[in-house]
Amino acid sequence: MLGALKYDASPACDQTRINQWYMANPDAAARDFDQTIFASSACQVGLEDRLYRAQDGRLVNTRTGGEPVFFHFPAENRIASARILDMLPQPHRRLPPRPGEGYRFFRNVIETRLPYLLDRPAYPLEDIVAAVALRAMPVLVGISIGIALLAG
């Protein structure tokens, strides 16, 4: 496909080049907002059972009704991919979670809730939630406990 589009994949990051190509050729491709062709578990960790359901052996996006033909599982989301595959009746091979993935899954569940509830794109809202909930809050709680102990 990329060859037919005269796509130059010389930089290391193909996604950057594809985005650049699309911005230069907006009429040559279509955006798949309803996920009728392609879906990804990225930026949706922990929301698998809310965003997808199985129907007649296929995944259905619960928000758009789209039935993606391709589903991309980023390598760092093995827990999320297992949750999606568990919805389908066909047997699928599952990769075991990597060390530390349980914590990353838990952290991503926290990050994805607010964008999901507000129905907003993941970025930059997930980064803001992560900065507040996972960085600032623990520091503030630690400072508060320290002040209370010193005052006590």
Coordinates of C-alpha atoms in Angstrom, one line a residue:
M1 CA 0.0 0.0 0.0
L2 CA 2.7 2.5 1.0
G3 CA 4.6 1.8 -2.2
A4 CA 1.5 2.5 -4.3
L5 CA 1.3 5.8 -2.4
K6 CA 4.9 6.6 -3.3
Y7 CA 5.6 6.8 0.4
D8 CA 9.2 7.4 1.5
A9 CA 9.7 5.5 4.8
S10 CA 13.3 6.6 5.3
P11 CA 12.9 8.1 8.8
A12 CA 12.8 5.7 11.7
C13 CA 9.3 6.6 12.8
D14 CA 6.8 5.5 10.2
Q15 CA 3.9 7.0 12.0
T16 CA 5.4 10.5 11.7
R17 CA 5.9 10.0 8.0
I18 CA 2.4 8.7 7.5
N19 CA 1.0 11.7 9.3
Q20 CA 3.1 14.0 7.2
W21 CA 2.0 12.3 4.0
Y22 CA -1.7 12.5 5.1
M23 CA -1.4 16.2 5.9
A24 CA 0.1 16.8 2.5
N25 CA -2.5 14.6 0.7
P26 CA -5.8 14.9 2.7
D27 CA -7.9 13.7 -0.2
A28 CA -5.9 10.5 -0.9
A29 CA -7.0 8.7 2.3
A30 CA -10.0 8.7 4.6
R31 CA -10.1 8.9 8.4
D32 CA -11.8 6.0 10.1
F33 CA -13.6 7.8 12.9
D34 CA -16.0 4.9 13.5
Q35 CA -13.3 2.2 13.6
T36 CA -14.9 0.2 10.8
I37 CA -11.5 -0.8 9.5
F38 CA -8.9 -0.4 12.2
A39 CA -8.9 0.0 16.0
S40 CA -6.2 0.1 18.7
S41 CA -6.0 -0.7 22.4
A42 CA -3.6 2.2 23.0
C43 CA -4.9 5.1 25.1
Q44 CA -7.9 2.9 26.2
V45 CA -6.3 0.6 28.7
G46 CA -8.8 -0.6 31.3
L47 CA -11.8 0.5 29.2
E48 CA -11.9 -2.6 27.0
D49 CA -15.2 -3.8 28.3
R50 CA -16.8 -0.4 28.0
L51 CA -15.5 0.4 24.5
Y52 CA -16.0 -3.0 22.9
R53 CA -18.3 -5.9 22.9
A54 CA -18.4 -9.1 21.0
Q55 CA -21.3 -9.7 18.6
D56 CA -21.5 -12.7 16.2
G57 CA -17.8 -13.4 16.8
R58 CA -16.7 -9.8 16.0
L59 CA -15.7 -6.8 18.0
V60 CA -18.1 -3.9 18.0
N61 CA -17.2 -0.4 19.1
T62 CA -19.9 0.5 21.7
R63 CA -19.7 4.2 20.9
T64 CA -19.7 4.1 17.1
G65 CA -21.1 0.7 16.2
G66 CA -18.0 0.2 14.0
E67 CA -16.7 -3.4 13.6
P68 CA -13.0 -3.1 13.1
V69 CA -11.4 -5.6 10.7
F70 CA -7.9 -5.0 12.2
F71 CA -7.1 -4.5 15.9
H72 CA -3.7 -3.3 16.9
F73 CA -2.3 -4.3 20.3
P74 CA 0.8 -2.3 21.3
A75 CA 3.4 -4.6 22.8
E76 CA 3.2 -2.9 26.2
N77 CA -0.5 -3.6 26.5
R78 CA -0.5 -7.4 26.9
I79 CA -3.1 -7.3 29.8
A80 CA -5.4 -5.1 27.7
S81 CA -5.0 -7.3 24.6
A82 CA -5.9 -10.4 26.7
R83 CA -9.0 -8.6 27.9
I84 CA -10.0 -7.9 24.2
L85 CA -9.2 -11.4 23.1
D86 CA -11.2 -12.9 25.9
M87 CA -14.3 -11.3 24.4
L88 CA -14.0 -13.3 21.2
P89 CA -15.0 -16.9 20.8
Q90 CA -12.0 -17.9 18.6
P91 CA -8.9 -19.3 20.4
H92 CA -6.1 -16.7 20.4
R93 CA -2.6 -17.0 21.7
R94 CA -1.9 -14.7 24.6
L95 CA 1.5 -13.3 25.5
P96 CA 2.2 -13.3 29.2
P97 CA 2.4 -9.8 30.9
R98 CA 5.9 -8.4 31.2
P99 CA 7.5 -7.6 34.5
G100 CA 6.0 -4.3 35.8
E101 CA 3.1 -4.4 33.3
G102 CA 0.5 -4.8 36.1
Y103 CA 1.6 -1.4 37.6
R104 CA 1.5 0.2 34.2
F105 CA -1.9 -1.2 33.5
F106 CA -3.2 0.1 36.9
R107 CA -1.6 3.5 36.1
N108 CA -3.2 3.6 32.6
V109 CA -6.6 2.8 34.1
I110 CA -6.4 5.9 36.2
E111 CA -5.2 8.0 33.3
T112 CA -7.9 6.9 30.9
R113 CA -11.0 7.5 33.1
L114 CA -11.3 11.2 32.8
P115 CA -10.9 11.4 29.0
Y116 CA -13.5 8.6 28.8
L117 CA -16.0 10.2 31.1
L118 CA -15.6 13.6 29.4
D119 CA -15.6 11.9 25.9
R120 CA -12.4 13.8 25.0
P121 CA -9.3 12.7 23.1
A122 CA -6.7 10.9 25.3
Y123 CA -4.0 13.5 24.8
P124 CA -3.1 15.8 26.4
L125 CA -5.8 15.1 29.1
E126 CA -4.3 11.7 30.1
D127 CA -0.9 13.4 30.6
I128 CA -2.5 16.0 32.9
V129 CA -4.4 13.3 34.9
A130 CA -1.1 11.4 35.3
A131 CA 0.8 14.4 36.4
V132 CA -1.8 15.3 39.0
A133 CA -2.9 11.9 40.2
L134 CA 0.4 10.0 40.0
R135 CA 3.0 12.7 40.7
A136 CA 1.5 15.8 42.4
M137 CA -1.0 14.0 44.7
P138 CA 1.6 11.7 46.3
V139 CA 4.0 14.6 46.9
L140 CA 1.2 16.7 48.5
V141 CA 0.0 13.9 50.7
G142 CA 3.6 13.2 51.8
I143 CA 4.2 16.9 52.6
S144 CA 0.9 17.0 54.5
I145 CA 1.8 14.0 56.6
G146 CA 5.3 15.5 57.2
I147 CA 3.8 18.8 58.4
A148 CA 1.3 16.9 60.6
L149 CA 4.0 14.8 62.2
L150 CA 6.2 17.9 62.8
A151 CA 3.2 19.8 64.3
G152 CA 2.1 16.9 66.4

